[in-house]
Every structure is written in C-alpha cells, then in structure tokens.
CSV table of C-alpha atoms and ligand atoms in Angstrom, one decimal:
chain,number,residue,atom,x,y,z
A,290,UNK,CA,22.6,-18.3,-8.4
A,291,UNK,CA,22.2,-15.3,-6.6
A,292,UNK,CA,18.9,-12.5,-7.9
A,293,UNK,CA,18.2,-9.4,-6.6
A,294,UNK,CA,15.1,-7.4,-6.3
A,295,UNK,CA,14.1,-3.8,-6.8
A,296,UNK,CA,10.4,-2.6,-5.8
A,297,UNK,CA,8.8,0.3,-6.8
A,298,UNK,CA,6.0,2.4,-6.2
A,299,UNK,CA,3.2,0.5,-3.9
A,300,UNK,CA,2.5,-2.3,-1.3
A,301,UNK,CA,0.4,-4.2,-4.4
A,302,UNK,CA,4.0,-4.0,-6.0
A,303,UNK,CA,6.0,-5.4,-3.1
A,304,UNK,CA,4.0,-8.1,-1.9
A,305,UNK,CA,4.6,-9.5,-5.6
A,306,UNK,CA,8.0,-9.2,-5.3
A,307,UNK,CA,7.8,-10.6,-2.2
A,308,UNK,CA,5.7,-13.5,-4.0
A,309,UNK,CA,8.3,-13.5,-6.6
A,310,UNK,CA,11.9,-14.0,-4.6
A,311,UNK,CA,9.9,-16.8,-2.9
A,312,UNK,CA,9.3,-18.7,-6.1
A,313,UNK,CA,13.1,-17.8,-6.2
A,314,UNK,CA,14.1,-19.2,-3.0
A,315,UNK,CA,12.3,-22.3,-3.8
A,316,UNK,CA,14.0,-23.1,-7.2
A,317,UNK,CA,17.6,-22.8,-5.5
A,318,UNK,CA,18.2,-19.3,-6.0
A,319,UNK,CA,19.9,-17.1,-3.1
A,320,UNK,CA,17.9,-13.6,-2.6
A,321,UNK,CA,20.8,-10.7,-2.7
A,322,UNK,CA,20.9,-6.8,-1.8
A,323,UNK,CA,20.0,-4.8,-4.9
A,324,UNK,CA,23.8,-3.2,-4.5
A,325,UNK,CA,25.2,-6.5,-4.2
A,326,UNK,CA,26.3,-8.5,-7.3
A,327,UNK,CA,23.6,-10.9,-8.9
A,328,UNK,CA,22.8,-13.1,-11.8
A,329,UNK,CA,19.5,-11.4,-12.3
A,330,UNK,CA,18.6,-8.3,-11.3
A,331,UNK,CA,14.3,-7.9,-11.1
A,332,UNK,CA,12.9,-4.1,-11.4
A,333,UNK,CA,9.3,-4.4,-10.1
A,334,UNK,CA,8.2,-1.2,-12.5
A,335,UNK,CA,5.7,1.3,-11.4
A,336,UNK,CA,3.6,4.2,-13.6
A,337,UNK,CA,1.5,5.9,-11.2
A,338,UNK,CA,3.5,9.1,-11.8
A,339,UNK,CA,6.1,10.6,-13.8
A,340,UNK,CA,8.9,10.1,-11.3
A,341,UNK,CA,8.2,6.4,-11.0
A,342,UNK,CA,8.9,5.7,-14.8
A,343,UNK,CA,12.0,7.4,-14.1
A,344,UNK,CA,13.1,5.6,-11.3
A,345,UNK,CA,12.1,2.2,-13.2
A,346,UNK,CA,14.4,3.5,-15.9
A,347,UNK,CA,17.2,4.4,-13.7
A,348,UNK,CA,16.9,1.3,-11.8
A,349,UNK,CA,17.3,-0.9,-14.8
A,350,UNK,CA,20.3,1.0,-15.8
A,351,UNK,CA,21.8,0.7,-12.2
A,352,UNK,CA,21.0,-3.5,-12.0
A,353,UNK,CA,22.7,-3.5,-15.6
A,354,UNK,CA,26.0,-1.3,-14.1
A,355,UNK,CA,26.3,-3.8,-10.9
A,356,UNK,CA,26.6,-6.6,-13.1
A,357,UNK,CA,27.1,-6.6,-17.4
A,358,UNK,CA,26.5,-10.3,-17.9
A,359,UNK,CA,23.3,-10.4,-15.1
A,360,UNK,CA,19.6,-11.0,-16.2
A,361,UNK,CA,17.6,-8.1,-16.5
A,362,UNK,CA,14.1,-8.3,-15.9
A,363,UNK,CA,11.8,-5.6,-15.8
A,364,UNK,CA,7.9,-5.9,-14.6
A,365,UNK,CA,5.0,-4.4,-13.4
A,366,UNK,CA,3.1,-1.4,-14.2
A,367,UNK,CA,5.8,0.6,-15.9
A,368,UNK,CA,6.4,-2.6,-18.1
A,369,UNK,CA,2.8,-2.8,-18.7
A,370,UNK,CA,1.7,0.5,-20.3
A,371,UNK,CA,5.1,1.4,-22.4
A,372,UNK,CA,6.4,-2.0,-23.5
A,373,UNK,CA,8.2,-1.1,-26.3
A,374,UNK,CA,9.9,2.2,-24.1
A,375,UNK,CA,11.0,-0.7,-21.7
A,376,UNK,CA,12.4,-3.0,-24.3
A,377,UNK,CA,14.2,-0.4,-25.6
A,378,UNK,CA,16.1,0.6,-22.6
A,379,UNK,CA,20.1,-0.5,-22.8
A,380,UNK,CA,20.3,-4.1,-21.0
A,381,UNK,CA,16.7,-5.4,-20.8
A,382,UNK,CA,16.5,-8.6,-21.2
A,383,UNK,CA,12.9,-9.7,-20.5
A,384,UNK,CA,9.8,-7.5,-20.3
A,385,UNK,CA,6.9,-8.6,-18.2
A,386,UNK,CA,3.5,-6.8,-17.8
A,387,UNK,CA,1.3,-7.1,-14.4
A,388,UNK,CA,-0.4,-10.5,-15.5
A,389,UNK,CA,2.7,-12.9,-15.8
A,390,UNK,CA,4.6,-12.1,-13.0
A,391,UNK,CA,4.3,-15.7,-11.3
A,392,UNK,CA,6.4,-17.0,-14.6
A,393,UNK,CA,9.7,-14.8,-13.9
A,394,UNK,CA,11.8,-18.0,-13.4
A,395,UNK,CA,10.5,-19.9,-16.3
A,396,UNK,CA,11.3,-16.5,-18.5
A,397,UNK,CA,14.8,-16.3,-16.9
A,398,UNK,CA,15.6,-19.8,-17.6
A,399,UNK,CA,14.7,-19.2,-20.6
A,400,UNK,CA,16.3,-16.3,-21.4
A,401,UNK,CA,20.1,-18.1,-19.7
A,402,UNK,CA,19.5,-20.5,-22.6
A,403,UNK,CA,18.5,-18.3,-25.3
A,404,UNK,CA,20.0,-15.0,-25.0
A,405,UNK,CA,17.1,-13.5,-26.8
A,406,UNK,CA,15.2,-10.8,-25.9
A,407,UNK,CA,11.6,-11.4,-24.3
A,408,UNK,CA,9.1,-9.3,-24.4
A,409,UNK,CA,5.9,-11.0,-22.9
A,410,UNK,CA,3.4,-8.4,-21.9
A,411,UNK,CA,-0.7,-9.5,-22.0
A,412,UNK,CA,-3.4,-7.4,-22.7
A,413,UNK,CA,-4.8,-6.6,-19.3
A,414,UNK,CA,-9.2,-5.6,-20.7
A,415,UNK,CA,-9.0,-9.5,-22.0
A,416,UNK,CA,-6.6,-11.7,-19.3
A,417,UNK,CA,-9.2,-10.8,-16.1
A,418,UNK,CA,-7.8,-13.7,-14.6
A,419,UNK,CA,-6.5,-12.8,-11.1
A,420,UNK,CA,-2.6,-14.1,-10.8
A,421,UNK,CA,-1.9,-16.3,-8.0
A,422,UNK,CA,1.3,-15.2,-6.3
A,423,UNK,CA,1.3,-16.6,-2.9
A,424,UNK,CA,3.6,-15.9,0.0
A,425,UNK,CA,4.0,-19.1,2.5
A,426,UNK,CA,6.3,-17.3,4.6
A,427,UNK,CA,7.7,-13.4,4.7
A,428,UNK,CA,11.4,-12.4,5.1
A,429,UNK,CA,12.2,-10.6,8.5
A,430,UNK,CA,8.8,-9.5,8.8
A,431,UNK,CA,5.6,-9.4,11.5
A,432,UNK,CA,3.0,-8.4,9.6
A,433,UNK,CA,2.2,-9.8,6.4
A,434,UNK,CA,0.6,-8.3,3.5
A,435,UNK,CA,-1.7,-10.4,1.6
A,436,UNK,CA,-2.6,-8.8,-2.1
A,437,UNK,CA,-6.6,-10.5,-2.4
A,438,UNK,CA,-7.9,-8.1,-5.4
A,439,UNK,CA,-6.1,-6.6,-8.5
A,440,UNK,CA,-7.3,-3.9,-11.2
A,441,UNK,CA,-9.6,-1.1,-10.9
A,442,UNK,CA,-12.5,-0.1,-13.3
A,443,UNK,CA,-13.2,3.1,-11.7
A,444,UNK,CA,-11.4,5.0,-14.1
A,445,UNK,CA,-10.4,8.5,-11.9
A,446,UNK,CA,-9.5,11.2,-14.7
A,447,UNK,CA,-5.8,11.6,-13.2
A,448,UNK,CA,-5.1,7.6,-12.7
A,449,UNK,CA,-3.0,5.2,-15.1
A,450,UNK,CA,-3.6,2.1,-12.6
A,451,UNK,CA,-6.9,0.5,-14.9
A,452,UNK,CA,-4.9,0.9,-18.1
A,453,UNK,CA,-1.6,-0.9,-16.6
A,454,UNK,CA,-3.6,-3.6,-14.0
A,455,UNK,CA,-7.0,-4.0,-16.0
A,456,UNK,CA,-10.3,-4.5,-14.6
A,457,UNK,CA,-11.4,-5.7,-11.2
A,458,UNK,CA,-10.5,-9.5,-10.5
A,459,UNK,CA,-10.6,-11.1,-7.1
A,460,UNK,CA,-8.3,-14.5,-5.8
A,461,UNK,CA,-10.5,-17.3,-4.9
A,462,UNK,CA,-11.6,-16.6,-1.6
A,463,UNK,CA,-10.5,-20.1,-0.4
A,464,UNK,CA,-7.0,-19.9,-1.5
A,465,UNK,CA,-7.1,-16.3,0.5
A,466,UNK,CA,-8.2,-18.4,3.5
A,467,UNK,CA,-5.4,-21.2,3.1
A,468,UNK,CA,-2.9,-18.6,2.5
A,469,UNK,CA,-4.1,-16.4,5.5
A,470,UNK,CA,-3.5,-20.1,7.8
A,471,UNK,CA,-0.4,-20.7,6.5
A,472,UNK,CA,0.8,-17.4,7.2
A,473,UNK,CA,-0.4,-18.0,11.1
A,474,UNK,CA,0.8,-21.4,11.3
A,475,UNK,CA,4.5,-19.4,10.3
A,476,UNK,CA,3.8,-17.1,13.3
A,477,UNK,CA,2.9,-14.2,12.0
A,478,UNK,CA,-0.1,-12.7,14.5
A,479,UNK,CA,-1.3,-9.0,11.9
A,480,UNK,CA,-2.1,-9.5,8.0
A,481,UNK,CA,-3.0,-6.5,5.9
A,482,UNK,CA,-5.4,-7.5,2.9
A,483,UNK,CA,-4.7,-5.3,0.4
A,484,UNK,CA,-5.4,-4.6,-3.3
A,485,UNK,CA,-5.7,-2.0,-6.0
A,486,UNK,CA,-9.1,-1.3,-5.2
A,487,UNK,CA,-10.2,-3.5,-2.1
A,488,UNK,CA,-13.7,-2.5,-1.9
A,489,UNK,CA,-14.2,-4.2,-4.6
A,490,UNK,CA,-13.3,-7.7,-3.6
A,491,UNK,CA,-15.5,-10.3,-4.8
A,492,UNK,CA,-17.6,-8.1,-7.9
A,493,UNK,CA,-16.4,-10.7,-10.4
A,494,UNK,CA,-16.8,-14.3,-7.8
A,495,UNK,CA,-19.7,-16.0,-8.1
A,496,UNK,CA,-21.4,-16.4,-4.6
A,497,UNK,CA,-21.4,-13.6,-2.0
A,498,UNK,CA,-18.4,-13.3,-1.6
A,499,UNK,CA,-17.0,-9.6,-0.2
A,500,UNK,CA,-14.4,-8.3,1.9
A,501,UNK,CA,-16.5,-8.5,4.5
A,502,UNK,CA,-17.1,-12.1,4.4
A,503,UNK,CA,-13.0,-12.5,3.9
A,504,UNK,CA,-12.3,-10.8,7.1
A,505,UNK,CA,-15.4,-12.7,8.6
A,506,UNK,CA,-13.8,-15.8,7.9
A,507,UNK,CA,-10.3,-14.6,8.8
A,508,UNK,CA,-11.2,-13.6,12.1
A,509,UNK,CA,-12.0,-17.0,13.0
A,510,UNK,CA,-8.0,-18.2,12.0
A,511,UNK,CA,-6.4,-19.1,15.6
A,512,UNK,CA,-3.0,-17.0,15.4
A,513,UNK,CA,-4.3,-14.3,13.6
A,514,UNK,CA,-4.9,-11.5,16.4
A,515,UNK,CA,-5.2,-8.2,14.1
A,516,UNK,CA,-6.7,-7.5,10.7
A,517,UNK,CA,-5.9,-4.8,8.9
A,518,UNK,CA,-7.2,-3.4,5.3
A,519,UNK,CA,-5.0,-1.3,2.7
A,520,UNK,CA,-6.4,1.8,1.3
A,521,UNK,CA,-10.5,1.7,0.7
A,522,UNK,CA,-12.5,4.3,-1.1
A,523,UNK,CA,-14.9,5.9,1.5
A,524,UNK,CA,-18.0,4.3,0.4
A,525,UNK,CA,-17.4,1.0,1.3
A,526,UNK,CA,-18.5,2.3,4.9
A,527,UNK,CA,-22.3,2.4,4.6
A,528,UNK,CA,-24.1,1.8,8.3
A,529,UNK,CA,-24.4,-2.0,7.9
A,530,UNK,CA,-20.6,-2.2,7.1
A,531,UNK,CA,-19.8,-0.1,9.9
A,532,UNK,CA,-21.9,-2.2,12.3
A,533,UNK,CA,-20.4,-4.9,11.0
A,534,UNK,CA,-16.8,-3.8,11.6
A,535,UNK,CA,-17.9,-2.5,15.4
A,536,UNK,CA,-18.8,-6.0,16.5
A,537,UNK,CA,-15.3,-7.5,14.7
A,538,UNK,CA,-12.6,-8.7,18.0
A,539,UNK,CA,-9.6,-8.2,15.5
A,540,UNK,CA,-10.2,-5.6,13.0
A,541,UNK,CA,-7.6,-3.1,13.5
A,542,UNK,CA,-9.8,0.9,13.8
A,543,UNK,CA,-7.6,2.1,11.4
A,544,UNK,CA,-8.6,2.7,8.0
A,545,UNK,CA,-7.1,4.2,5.0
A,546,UNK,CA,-9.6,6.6,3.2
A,547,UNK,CA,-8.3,7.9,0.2
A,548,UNK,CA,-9.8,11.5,0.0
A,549,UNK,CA,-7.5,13.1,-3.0
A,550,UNK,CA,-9.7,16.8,-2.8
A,551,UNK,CA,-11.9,18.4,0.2
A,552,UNK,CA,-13.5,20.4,-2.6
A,553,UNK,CA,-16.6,18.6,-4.4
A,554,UNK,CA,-16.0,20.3,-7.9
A,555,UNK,CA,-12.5,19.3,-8.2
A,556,UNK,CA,-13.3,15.7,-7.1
A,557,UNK,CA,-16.2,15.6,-9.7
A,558,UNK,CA,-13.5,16.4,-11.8
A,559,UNK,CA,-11.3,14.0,-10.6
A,560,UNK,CA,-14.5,11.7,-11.3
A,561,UNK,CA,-14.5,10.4,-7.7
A,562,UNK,CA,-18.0,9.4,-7.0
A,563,UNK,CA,-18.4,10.9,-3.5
A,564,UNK,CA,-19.0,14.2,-2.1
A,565,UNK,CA,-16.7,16.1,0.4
A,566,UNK,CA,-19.7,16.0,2.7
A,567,UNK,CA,-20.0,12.8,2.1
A,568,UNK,CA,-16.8,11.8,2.9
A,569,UNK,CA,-17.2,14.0,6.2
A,570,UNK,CA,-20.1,12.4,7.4
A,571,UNK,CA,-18.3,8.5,6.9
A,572,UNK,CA,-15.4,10.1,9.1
A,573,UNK,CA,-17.9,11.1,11.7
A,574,UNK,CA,-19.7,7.4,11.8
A,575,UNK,CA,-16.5,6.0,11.9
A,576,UNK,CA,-15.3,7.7,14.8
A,577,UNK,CA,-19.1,7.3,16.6
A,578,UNK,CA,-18.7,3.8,16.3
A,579,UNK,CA,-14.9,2.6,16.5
A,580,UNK,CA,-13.4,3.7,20.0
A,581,UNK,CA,-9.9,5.2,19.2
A,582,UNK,CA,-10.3,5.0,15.8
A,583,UNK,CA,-7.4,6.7,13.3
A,584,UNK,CA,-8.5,7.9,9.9
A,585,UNK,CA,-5.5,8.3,7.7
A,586,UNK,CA,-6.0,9.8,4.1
A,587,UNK,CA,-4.2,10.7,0.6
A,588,UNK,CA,-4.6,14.0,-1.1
A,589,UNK,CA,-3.6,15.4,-4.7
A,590,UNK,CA,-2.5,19.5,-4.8
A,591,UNK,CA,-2.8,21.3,-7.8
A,592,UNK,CA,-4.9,19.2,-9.9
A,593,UNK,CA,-6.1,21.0,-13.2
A,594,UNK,CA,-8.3,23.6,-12.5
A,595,UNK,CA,-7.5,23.8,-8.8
A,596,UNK,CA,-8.8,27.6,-8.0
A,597,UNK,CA,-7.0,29.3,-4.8
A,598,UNK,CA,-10.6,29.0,-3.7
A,599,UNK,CA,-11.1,25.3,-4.5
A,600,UNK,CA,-7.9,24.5,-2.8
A,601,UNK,CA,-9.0,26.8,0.7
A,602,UNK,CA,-12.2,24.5,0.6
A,603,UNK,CA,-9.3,21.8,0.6
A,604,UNK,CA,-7.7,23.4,4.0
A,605,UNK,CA,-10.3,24.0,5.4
A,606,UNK,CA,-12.1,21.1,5.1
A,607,UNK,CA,-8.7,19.1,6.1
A,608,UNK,CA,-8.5,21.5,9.4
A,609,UNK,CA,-12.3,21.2,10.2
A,610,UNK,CA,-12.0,17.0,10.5
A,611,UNK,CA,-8.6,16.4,11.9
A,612,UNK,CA,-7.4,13.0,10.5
A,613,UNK,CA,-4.7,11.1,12.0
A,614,UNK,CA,-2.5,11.4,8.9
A,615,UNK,CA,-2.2,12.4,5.6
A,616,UNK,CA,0.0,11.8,2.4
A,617,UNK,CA,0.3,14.8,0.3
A,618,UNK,CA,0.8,14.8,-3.7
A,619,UNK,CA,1.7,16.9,-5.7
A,620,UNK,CA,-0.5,16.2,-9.5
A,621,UNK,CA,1.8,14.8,-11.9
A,622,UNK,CA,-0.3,14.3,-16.1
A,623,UNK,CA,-0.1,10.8,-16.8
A,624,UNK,CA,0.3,10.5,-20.7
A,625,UNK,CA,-3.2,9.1,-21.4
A,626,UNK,CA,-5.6,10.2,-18.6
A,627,UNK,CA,-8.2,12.6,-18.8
A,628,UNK,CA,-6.9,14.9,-16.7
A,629,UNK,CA,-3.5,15.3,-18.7
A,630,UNK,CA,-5.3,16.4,-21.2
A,631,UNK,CA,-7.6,19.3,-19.0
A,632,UNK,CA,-7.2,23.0,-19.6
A,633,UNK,CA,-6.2,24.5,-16.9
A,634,UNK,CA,-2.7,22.3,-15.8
A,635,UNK,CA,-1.2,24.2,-12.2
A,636,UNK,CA,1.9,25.6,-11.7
A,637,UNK,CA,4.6,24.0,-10.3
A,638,UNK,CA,5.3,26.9,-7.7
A,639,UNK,CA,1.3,27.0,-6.5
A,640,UNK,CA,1.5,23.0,-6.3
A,641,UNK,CA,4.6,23.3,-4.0
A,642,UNK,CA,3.4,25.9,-2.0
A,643,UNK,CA,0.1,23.7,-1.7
A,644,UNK,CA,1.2,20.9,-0.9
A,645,UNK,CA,3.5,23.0,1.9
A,646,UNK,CA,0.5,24.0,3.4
A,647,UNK,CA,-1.2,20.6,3.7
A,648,UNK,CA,2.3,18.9,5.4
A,649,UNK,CA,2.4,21.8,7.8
A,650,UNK,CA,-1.2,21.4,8.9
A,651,UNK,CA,-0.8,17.7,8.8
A,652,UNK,CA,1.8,17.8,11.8
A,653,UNK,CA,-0.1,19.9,13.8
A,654,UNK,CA,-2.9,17.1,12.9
A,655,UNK,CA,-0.7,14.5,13.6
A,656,UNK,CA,0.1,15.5,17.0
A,657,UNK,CA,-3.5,16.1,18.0
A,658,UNK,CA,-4.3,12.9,17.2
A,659,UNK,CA,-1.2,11.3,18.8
A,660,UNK,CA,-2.1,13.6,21.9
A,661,UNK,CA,-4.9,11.7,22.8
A,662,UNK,CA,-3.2,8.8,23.7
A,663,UNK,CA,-0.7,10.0,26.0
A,664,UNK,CA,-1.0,8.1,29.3
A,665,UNK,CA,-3.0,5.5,28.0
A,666,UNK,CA,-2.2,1.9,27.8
A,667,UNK,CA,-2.2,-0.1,24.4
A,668,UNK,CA,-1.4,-3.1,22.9
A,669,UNK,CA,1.8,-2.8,20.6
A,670,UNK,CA,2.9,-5.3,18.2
A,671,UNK,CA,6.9,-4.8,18.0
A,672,UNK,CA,8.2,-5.8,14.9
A,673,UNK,CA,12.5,-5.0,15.6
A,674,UNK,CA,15.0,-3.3,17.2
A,675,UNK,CA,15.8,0.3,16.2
A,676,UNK,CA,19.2,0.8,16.3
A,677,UNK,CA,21.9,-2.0,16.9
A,678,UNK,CA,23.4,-0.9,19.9
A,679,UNK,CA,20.1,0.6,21.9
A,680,UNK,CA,17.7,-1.4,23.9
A,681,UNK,CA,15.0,0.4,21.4
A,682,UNK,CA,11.8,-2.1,19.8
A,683,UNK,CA,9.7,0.3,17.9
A,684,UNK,CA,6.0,-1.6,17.0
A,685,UNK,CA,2.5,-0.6,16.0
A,686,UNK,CA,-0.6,-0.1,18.5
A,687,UNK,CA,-3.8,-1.5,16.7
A,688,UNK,CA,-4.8,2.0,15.6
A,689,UNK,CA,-1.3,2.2,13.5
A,690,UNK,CA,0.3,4.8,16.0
A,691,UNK,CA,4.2,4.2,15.8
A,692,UNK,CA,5.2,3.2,19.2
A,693,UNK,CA,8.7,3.0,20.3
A,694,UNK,CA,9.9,1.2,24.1
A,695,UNK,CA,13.7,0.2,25.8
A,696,UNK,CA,13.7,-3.4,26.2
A,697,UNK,CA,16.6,-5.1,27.0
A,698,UNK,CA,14.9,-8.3,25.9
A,699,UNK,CA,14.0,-9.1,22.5
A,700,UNK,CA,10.2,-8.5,22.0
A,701,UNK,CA,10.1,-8.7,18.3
A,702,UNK,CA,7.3,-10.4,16.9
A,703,UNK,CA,5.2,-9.9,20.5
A,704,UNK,CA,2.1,-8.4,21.2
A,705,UNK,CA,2.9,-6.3,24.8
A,706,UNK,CA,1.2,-3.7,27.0
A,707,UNK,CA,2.3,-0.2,27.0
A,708,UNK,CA,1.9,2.9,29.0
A,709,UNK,CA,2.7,5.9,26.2
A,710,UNK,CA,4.4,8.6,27.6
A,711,UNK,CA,5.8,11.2,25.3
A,712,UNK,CA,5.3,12.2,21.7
A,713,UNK,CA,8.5,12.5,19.5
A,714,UNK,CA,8.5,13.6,16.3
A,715,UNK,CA,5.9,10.7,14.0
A,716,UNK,CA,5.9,8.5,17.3
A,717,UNK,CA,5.1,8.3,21.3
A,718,UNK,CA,7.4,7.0,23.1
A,719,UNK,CA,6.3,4.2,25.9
A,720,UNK,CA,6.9,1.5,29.0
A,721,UNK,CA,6.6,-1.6,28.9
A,722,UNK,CA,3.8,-2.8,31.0
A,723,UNK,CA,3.7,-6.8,30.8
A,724,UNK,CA,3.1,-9.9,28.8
A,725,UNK,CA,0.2,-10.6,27.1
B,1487,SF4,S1,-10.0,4.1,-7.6
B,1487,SF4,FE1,-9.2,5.7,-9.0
B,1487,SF4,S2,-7.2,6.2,-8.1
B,1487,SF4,FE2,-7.7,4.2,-7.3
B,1487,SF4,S3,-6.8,2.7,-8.7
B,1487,SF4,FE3,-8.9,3.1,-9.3
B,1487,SF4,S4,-8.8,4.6,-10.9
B,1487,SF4,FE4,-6.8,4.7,-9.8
C-alpha cells in the first residue's frame, strides 16, 4: 500500500507528518510523491491565513483527482477549526483535528473496511494532553526537527493558532531526551526544538522543567554538536537566560524573534505584550553577548489601523536595528479573531506597497549582515548536493547563513571548515578548508 503526504503551512505541521509517514513506514506502507498515485492521500491542513484554507481545499481536491478510489484524509489546523467545511468537501473521507493525528492508520484501516465517513475532531480547551508523535529517524535529512510544545494561550488579536491547537501543553521532558538520543545515535549531529509557542515549554509539567533545562540536558547528548530553537517570543531573553545561552558549547546564535510591528500602538493592538523598545533593547543584549549572532524576525503589514505613520515607525525602526532576516506578511482577517472584526481593515494596495518596502529594505539588510562574514572561516553543516551534475554542497554555518562550496566528494551530513568568499544572491559562497 502506497500513501502520500501533503504538508501545509508550518514546521509544527511537517514534523507531524514526518511523525505520521513513519508510523506508515512501520505498518508496511510505502511513502509516495504527492503526484504519484496512492491508496491514501494525507492533507496536513493549516488555518493561519486565508490562503492556507485554500490550499488545504485545493489539495484535497488534487489527492482525490490523482486517484478516485484512494483514502482521503484531511488533518491539522484547517481540519480543526471548520470541521464540518472539511467534511463537506467532495472526496473526504476522514477528518482529523490537531489532537488525534498519531491514530491516522487506525482511522484508515478503518475507514478501507467501512467506507463510512469519519469525522473525529476533539475539543482542543478540554484534551490538553500533548500528542506523542515521535520521529526515530528522518527521511533524507541532516537536521532534525523535534516538535517539544504545542498550543498557545497568548491569544494575539489577529491569530487562529489557540482556537485550532488549544492551550499550552509540553511532551514529557524525558521522552524529549530519549527521542533527542535516538535521533543522534541515527547520525544526525543539529536538532531544532520547536513548538507553537516554545517559550513556553514546561508551564503545565510539574517540576522545573523549561526550555532551558531541555537544552541543558541536550547539550550533554554525544552526537549532538548544534542546537537550535524555532521561533521564540522576545521575552524569553531576560539577562539570566542570556547568560545562560552565552556559556552553552552548542547552542546555535541564531534566534528567531518574532517581532510582527516596530510600532508599540499597533502591537498593543496586536496584544503582543512587549514594547518596540523593548524588543530593541533584547536585540542589543543579544548581540553584546552572542559573538556573530543573527537575529531573524517575522512582521505583519497592514494590520487594522496601521497609519502611514505607524507603519514609518515600522521602517524605521526595522532600518535602525539591522536584523539578519526578515519574513514579511501581508494581514489576512481570520474569521473569529479580534482583529477581523477591528474598524479600520487596510487596503489591499497600501498592504502591498508595504510589504514592498519591507522586502526591499530586507535585502539591503540581508547583505549587511552577510557582509560581515566575508573572509572569515566557519563551520558549515552541508546537508546535499545542489544540482545533479555540479560539484555544489550547499549547508548551514551555526548562525543559519546559507553556505554553498564545490566539492567533488560527497560531504553531506559533515560538519567542515570554510573560508566565505563571495555573497550571491541569499547565500556566500565558500572553500573548503579541512575536516573537522
Ligand atoms: S504567540 Fe500569538 S501569534 Fe504566536 S501562536 Fe500564540 S497567539 Fe498565535
């Protein structure tokens, strides 16, 4: 039996499909393509904006064209907020939410001997259990996400994600650590703990457990040479956390600070509980403590409300501190937030020409940061070749700058010095020094 899977939407989302095909793999199944012909076809849904209900829609349409008698399974956010939308749409067969995922092959065994319709989605305020979905080993891959935390109850006016993953809940911090040694003892040398809302690890475990003490405790896995975290809210960086980080051998200095607005009165209405000052002063600590650190960020253009003048504070803010990188988005009303419902929506023109702004300043960002690397030497983790025919490995250095180098030995999966030399387009170019 062949299934196929398509993701949407996050890294949260595709380390449980990853978690899913390898539940799969180990009942017999054979993981396909998602243009290739299977028995079942999984959609992992997502709902964080309009266009990703769409795509879960036209997804589920596209699995049911490739194949008319395949399984059709969709889950995830999408799945979780509009279950009866989702049942509805032409060749669904079973409907799972965000808190059953792990049971997909008992629900499509079930379904091969029905041929009912199953619609199984739980109410995600009173399941606050965390779902286990491990990963022993990842497909093709060198680093290896690891999902520790799930569900959010900070509630931001414009964000969906509480209502479709439910409140905070954390995976028992030993299972993170067996899961974390297995995945060293298959070779893999970087993880990436991730979540919905990371800084919140450990709020609902008993003991003192945070993600502090998790990467404390992964740092002392042999095999393991770089940690990273996913996207963390700012204020998980107070000074002891900082020092903290500073003394850490394998904590990778790049960090993931999701901004959204440089202007205070639009993040108060966002109801982010920080200040832009605030945020600017964690950006300075960071980069006072962490050599070579790279501060990467999301932001949202034209949320309601969003004054030419709030949006210049925005710019300017954004030119004043110079991060690494940002992702720019344009608002999008979610049905059923708070900020759908705000006077004051943005057109779509001022949003584009917005978020224009932003990407152009961004690459001139980009390359300043990039620029200060040139002629150094730095550890790269290549994960695969480029392109078929070329000699070209392209990897990560530990403060996530895309590093490409000709080899004409394979170096995947190897941790090797490089002297960077050039800076084309979102990467610098390199030489290959020697083994580590
Ligand atoms: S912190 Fe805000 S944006 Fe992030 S998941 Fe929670 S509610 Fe959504």
């Amino acid at each position: 039996m062949k299934v196929a899977f398509i993701t949407l939407g996050c890294r949260v989302n595709s380390y449980e499909s990853e978690a899913m095909a390898e539940k799969f793999i180990k009942s017999g199944w054979e993981i396909v393509d998602n243009d290739e012909k299977a028995d079942a076809y999984v959609i992992n849904t997502c709902t964080v904006t309009n266009m990703g209900d769409r795509k879960s829609r036209q997804m589920i349409s596209r699995a049911r064209k490739a194949n008319k008698d395949a399984v059709i399974a969709a889950v995830g956010c999408y799945s979780q907020v509009e279950p009866e939308k989702v049942a509805e749409i032409e060749g669904v067969d079973i409907v799972l939410g965000t808190k059953n995922k792990g049971d997909i092959i008992h629900y499509v065994n079930k379904f091969i001997e029905e041929r009912n319709q199953i619609v199984n989605v739980k109410d995600v305020f009173t399941d606050k259990k965390f779902e286990d979905l491990n990963i022993d080993e990842y497909q093709d891959k060198t680093r290896a996400f690891l999902k520790i935390q799930d569900g959010c109850n900070r509630f931001c006016s414009y964000c969906l994600i509480p209502y479709a993953r439910g409140g905070v809940c954390s995976k028992n911090p030993e299972k993170v650590i067996g899961e974390i040694k297995r995945l060293a003892e298959h070779g893999f040398k970087e993880i990436i703990l991730s979540g919905i809302h990371i800084a919140s690890y450990g709020d609902d475990l008993k003991g003192d457990w945070n993600l502090i003490s998790i990467i404390e405790k992964a740092e002392q896995i042999d095999g393991i040479e770089r940690i990273r975290i996913g996207s963390i809210e700012p204020r998980f960086f107070d000074e002891d956390t900082i020092s903290k980080i500073k003394n850490m051998k394998k904590m990778c200095p790049h960090f993931h600070l999701s901004l959204q607005s440089g202007c205070t009165e639009t993040l108060e209405r966002m109801n982010r509980k920080y200040t832009a000052e605030e945020y600017k002063e964690i950006v300075y600590k960071l980069r006072e403590n962490i050599s070579d650190v790279s501060i990467t960020t999301d932001v949202i253009v034209g949320f309601p409300g969003e004054t030419d003048e709030e949006f210049e504070k925005t710019y300017d803010f954004l030119k004043e501190i110079e991060l690494a990188k940002m992702h720019v988005f344009k608002y999008s009303p979610r049905e059923g937030t708070k900020a759908a419902a705000m006077k004051n929506q943005i057109n779509g023109n001022v949003k584009d020409k917005r978020s224009a702004e932003l990407i152009e300043l961004d690459k001139i960002n980009e390359k300043k940061f990039m620029s200060k690397f040139l002629d150094r030497e730095m550890d790269v983790l290549f994960e695969k070749k480029l392109e078929e025919n070329e000699d070209l490995y392209e990897g990560y250095t530990p403060n996530y700058i895309k590093v490409v180098v000709k080899s004409s030995e394979d170096i995947s999966r190897k941790i090797l010095k490089v002297k960077l030399t050039e800076i084309q387009d979102e990467h610098l170019l390199g030489e290959l020094i020697l083994y580590k």
